[in-house]
PDB file of C-alpha atoms in Angstrom:
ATOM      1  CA  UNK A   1       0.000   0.000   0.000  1.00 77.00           C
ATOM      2  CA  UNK A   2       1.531   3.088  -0.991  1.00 95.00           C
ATOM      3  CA  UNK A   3       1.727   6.402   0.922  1.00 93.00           C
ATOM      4  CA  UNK A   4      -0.677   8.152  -0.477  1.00 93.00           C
ATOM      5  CA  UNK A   5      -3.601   5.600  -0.085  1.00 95.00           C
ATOM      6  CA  UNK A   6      -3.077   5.334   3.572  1.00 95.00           C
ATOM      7  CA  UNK A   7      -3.204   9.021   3.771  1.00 95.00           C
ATOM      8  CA  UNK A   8      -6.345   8.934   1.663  1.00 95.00           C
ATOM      9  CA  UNK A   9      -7.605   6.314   4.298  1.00 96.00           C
ATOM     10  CA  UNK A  10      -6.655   7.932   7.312  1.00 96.00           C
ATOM     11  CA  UNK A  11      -8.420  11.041   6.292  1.00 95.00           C
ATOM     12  CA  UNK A  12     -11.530   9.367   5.549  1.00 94.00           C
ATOM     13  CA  UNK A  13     -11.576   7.308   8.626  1.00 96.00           C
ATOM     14  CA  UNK A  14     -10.608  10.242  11.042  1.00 96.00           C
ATOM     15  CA  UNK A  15     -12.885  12.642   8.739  1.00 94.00           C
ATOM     16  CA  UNK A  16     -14.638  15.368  11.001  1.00 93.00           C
ATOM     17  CA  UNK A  17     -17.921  14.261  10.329  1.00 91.00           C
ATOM     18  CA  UNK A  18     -16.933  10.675  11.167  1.00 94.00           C
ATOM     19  CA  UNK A  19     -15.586  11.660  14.294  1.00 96.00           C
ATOM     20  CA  UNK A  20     -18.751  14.097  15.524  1.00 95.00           C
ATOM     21  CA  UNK A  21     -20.922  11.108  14.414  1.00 95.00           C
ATOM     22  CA  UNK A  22     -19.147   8.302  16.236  1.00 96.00           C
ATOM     23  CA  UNK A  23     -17.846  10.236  19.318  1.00 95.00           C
ATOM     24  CA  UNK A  24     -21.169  11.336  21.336  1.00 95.00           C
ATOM     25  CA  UNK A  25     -22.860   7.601  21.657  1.00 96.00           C
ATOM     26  CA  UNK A  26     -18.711   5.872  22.027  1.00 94.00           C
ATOM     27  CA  UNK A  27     -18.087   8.692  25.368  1.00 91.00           C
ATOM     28  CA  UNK A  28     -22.069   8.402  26.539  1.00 91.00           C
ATOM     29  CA  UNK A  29     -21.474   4.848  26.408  1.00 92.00           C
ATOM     30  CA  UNK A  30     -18.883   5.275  28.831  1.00 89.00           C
ATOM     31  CA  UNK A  31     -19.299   7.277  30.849  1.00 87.00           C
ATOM     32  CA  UNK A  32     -23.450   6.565  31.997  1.00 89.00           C
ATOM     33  CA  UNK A  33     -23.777   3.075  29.679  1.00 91.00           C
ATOM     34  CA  UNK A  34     -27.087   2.893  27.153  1.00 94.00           C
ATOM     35  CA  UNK A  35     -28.877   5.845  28.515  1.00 91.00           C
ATOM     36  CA  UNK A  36     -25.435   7.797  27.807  1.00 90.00           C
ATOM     37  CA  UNK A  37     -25.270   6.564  24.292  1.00 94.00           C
ATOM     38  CA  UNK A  38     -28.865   7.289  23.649  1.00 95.00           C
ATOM     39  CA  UNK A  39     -28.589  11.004  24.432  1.00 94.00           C
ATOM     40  CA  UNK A  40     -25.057  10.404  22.457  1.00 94.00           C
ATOM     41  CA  UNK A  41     -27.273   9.485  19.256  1.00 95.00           C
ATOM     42  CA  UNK A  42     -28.929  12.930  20.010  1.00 94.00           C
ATOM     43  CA  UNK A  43     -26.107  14.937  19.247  1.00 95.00           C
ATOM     44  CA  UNK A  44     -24.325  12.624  16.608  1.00 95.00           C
ATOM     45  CA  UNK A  45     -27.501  13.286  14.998  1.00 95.00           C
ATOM     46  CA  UNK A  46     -27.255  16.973  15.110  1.00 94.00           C
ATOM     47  CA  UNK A  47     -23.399  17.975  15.531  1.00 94.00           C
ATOM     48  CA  UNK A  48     -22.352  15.668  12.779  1.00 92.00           C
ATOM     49  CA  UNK A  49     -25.394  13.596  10.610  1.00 92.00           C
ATOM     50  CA  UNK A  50     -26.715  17.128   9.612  1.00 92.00           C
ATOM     51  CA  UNK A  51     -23.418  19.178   8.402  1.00 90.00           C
ATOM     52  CA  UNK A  52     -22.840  16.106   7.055  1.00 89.00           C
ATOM     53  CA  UNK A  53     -25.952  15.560   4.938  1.00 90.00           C
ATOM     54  CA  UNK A  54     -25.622  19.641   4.205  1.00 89.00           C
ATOM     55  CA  UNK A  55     -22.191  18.290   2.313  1.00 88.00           C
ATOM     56  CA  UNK A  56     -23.524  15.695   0.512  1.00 88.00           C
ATOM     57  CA  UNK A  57     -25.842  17.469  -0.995  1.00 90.00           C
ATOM     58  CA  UNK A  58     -23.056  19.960  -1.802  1.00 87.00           C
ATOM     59  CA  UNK A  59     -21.111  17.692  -3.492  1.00 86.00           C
ATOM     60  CA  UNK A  60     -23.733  15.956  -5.094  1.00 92.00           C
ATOM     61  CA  UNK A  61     -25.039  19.211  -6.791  1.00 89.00           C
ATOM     62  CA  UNK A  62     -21.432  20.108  -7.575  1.00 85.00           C
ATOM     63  CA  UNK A  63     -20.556  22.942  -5.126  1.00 87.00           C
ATOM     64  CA  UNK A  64     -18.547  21.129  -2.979  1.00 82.00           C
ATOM     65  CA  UNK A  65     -15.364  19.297  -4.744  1.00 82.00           C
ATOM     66  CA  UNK A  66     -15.335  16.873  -1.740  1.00 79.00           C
ATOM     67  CA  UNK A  67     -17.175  15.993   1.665  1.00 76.00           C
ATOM     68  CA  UNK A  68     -13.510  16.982   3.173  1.00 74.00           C
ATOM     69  CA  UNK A  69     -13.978  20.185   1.512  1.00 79.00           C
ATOM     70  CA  UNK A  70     -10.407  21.061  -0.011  1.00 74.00           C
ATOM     71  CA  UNK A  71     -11.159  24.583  -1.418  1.00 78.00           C
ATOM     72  CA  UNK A  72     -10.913  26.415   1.661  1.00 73.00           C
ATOM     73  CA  UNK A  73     -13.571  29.412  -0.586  1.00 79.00           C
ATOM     74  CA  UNK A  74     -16.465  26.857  -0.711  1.00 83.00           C
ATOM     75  CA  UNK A  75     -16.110  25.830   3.591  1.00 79.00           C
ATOM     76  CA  UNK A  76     -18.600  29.149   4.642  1.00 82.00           C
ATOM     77  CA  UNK A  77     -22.105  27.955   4.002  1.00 86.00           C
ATOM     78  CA  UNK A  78     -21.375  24.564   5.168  1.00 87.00           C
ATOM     79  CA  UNK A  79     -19.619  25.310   8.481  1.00 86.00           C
ATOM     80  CA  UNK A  80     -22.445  27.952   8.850  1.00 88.00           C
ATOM     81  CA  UNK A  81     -24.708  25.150   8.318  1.00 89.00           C
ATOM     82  CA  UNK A  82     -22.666  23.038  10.973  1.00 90.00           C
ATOM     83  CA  UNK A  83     -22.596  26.078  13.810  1.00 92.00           C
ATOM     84  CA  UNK A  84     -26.378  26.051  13.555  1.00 94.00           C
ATOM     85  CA  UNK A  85     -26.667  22.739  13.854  1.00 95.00           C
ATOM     86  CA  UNK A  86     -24.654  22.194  16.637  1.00 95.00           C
ATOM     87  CA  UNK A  87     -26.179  25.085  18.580  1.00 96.00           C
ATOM     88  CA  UNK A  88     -29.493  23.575  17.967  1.00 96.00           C
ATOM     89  CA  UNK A  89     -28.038  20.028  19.462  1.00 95.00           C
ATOM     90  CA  UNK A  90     -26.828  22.274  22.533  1.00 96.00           C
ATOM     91  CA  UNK A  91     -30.101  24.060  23.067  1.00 96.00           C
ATOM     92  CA  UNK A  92     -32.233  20.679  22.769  1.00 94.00           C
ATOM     93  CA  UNK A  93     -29.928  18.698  24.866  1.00 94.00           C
ATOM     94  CA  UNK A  94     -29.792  21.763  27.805  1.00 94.00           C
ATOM     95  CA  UNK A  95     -33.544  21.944  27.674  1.00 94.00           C
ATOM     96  CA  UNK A  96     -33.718  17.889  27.599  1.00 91.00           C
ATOM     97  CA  UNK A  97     -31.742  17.598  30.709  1.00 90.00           C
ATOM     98  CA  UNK A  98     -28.379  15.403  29.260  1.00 91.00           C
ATOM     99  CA  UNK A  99     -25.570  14.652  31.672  1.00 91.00           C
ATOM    100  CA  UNK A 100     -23.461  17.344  31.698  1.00 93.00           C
ATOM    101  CA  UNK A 101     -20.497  15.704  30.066  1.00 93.00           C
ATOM    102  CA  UNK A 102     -22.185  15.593  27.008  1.00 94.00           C
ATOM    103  CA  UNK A 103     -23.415  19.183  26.852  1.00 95.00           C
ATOM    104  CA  UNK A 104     -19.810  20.251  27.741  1.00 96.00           C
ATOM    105  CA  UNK A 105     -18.604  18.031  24.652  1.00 96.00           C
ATOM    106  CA  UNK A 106     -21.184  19.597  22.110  1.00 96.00           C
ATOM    107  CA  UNK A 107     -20.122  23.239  24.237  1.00 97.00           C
ATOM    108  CA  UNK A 108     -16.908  22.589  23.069  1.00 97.00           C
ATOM    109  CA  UNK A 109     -17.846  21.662  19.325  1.00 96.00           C
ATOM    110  CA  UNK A 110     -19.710  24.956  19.149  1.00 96.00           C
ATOM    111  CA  UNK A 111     -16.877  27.121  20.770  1.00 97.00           C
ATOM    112  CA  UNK A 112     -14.241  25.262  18.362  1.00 96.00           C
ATOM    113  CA  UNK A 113     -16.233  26.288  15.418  1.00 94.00           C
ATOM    114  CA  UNK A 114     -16.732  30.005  16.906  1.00 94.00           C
ATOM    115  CA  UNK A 115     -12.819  30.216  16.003  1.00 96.00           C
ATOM    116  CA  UNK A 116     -11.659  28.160  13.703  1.00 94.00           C
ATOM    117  CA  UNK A 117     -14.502  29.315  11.057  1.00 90.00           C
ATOM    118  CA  UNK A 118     -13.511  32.937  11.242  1.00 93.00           C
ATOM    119  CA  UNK A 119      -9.613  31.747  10.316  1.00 94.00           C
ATOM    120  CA  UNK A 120     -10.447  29.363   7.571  1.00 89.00           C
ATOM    121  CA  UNK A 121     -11.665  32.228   6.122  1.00 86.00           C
ATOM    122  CA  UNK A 122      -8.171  33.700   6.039  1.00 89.00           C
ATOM    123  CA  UNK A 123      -6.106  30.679   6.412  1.00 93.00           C
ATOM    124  CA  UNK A 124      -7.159  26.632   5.821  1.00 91.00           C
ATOM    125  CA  UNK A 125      -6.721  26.077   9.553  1.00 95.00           C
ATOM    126  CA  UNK A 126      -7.247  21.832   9.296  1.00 96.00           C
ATOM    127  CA  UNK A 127     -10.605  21.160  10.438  1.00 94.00           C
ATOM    128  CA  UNK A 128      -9.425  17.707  11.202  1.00 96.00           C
ATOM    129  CA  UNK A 129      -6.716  18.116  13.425  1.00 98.00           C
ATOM    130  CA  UNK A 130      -8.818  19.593  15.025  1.00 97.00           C
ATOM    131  CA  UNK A 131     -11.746  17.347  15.603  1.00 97.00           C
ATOM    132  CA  UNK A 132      -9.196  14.785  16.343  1.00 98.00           C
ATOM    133  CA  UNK A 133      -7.392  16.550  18.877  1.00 98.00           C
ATOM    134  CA  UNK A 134     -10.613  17.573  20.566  1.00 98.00           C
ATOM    135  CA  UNK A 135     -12.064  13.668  20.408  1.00 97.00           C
ATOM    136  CA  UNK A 136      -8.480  12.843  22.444  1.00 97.00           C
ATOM    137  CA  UNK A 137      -9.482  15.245  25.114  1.00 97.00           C
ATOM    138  CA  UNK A 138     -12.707  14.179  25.568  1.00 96.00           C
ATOM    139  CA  UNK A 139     -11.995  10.165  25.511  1.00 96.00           C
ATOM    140  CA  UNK A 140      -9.293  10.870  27.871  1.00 96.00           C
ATOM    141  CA  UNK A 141     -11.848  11.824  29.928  1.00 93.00           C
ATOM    142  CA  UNK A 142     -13.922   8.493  30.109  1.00 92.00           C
ATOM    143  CA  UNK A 143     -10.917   6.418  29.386  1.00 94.00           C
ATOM    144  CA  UNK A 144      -7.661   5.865  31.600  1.00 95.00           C
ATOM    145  CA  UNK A 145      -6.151   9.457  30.874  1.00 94.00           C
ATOM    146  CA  UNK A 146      -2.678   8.646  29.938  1.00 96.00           C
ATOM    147  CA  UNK A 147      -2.974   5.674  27.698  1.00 96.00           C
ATOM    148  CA  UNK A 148      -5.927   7.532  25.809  1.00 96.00           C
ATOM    149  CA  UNK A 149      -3.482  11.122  25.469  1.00 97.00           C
ATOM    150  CA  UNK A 150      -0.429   8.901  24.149  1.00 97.00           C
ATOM    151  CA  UNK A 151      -2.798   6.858  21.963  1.00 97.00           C
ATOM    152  CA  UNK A 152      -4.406  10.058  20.848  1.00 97.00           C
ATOM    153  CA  UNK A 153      -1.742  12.070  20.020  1.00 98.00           C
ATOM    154  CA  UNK A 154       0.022   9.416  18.219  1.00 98.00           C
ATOM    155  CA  UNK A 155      -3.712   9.351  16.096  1.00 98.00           C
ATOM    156  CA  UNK A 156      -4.035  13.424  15.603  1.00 98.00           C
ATOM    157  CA  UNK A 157       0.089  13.201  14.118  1.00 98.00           C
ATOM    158  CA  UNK A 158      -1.217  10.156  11.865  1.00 98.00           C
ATOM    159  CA  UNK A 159      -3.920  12.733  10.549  1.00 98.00           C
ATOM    160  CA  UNK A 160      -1.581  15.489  10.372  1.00 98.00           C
ATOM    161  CA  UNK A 161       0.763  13.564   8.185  1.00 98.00           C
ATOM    162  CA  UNK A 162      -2.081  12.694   5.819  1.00 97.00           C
ATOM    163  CA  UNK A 163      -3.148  16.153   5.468  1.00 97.00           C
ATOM    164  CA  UNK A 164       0.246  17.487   5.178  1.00 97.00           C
ATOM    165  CA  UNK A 165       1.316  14.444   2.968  1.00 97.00           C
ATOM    166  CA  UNK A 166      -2.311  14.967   0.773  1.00 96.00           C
ATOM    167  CA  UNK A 167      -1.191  18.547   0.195  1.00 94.00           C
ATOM    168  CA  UNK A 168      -4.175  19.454   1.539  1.00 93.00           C
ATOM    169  CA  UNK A 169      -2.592  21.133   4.766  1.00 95.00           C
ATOM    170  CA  UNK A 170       0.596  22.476   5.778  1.00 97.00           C
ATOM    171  CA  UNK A 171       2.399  21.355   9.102  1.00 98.00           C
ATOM    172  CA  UNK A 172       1.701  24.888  10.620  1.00 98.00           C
ATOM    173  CA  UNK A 173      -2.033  24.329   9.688  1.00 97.00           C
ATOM    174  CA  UNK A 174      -2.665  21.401  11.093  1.00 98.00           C
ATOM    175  CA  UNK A 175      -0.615  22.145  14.289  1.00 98.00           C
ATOM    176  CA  UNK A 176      -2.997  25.026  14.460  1.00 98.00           C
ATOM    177  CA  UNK A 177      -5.768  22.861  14.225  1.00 98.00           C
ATOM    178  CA  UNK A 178      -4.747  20.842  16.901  1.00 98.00           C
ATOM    179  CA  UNK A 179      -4.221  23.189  19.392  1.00 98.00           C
ATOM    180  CA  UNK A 180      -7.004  25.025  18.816  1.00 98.00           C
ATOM    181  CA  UNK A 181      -9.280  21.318  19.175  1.00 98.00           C
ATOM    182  CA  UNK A 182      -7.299  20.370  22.126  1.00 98.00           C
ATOM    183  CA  UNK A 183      -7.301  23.279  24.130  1.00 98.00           C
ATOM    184  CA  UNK A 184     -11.086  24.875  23.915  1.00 98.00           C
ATOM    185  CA  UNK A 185     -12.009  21.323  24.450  1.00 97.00           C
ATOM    186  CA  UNK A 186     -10.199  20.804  27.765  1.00 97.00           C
ATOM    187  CA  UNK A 187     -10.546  24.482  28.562  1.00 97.00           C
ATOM    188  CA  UNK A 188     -14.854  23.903  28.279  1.00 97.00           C
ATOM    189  CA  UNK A 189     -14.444  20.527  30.111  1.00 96.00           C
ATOM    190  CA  UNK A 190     -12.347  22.287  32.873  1.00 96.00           C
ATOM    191  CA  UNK A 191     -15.361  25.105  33.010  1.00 96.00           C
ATOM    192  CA  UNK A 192     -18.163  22.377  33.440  1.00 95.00           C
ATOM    193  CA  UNK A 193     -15.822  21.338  36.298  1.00 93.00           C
ATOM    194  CA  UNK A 194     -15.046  17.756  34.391  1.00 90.00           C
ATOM    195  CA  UNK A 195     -11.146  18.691  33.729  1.00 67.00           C
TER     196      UNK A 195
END
């Protein structure tokens, strides 16, 4: 397998969307069991099935060139699309009464997006370095910190590589990401007094 298909398959694996879909009902799980995974569903729904139907359509109609959305000029309406989507999950999911962690987790989706939408309209900040980085915070949170931050961080510099080696990213772009994803993720965790 050559280079360039495993960085092709890394980025589709570790996608954004994928991640936002498969991370809410994984950490509910987790942390409460079934109930947790149910109100997990909720937001996977919200924070990541509807941005991600919003790009399919894109890309089906031809305004999109991808669902990883290369040209940074076409991202606006879709991450506008996301932001209300996830804000939506937040309000239903406050009003709904969901544990805490989880409304911290979609918190943190919605604050991550409050930055790194205003750069990417500047500069192609990587979206998925980071989601990824973010997703390591919050699984070390329901997982045995240490071995879930080593794990994780080897992950998020797997996705970095493919998005640098893709030439979809530089390395300062998807550093960027990262430690934008990592740190208003544990920074809204610490203020719901989970850090």
């Amino acid at each position: 397998m050559t280079a360039e298909l495993v960085a092709k398959r890394v980025t589709n694996i570790l996608a954004p969307q994928v991640l936002v879909i498969v991370m809410p009902p994984a950490v509910g799980l987790l942390a409460q069991g079934w109930s947790g995974a149910a109100w997990g569903l909720v937001a996977s729904a919200l924070c990541g099935g509807v941005p991600a139907a919003v790009i399919a359509v894109g890309v089906r109609r031809g305004r999109l060139d991808s669902h990883h959305i290369v040209d940074r000029t076409r991202r606006t309406k879709p991450l506008l699309a996301a932001v209300a989507a996830v804000l939506v999950a937040l309000v239903l999911l406050i009003l709904m009464g969901a544990p805490r962690l989880l409304v911290a987790t979609v918190t943190a989706m919605l604050i991550a997006l409050g930055v790194t939408v205003p750069i990417t309209l500047r500069w192609k900040i990587s979206f998925h370095a980071a989601v990824s980085a973010g997703t390591v915070v919050v699984l070390a949170h329901v997982l045995p910190a240490w071995p879930a931050v080593l794990v994780g961080a080897a992950v998020v510099a797997l996705v970095g590589w493919a998005r640098v080696r893709l030439s979809h990213h530089t390395w300062s772009q998807v550093t960027a990401g990262a430690a934008v994803g990592a740190l208003i993720t544990w920074g809204t965790l610490a203020a719901f007094g989970l850090g």
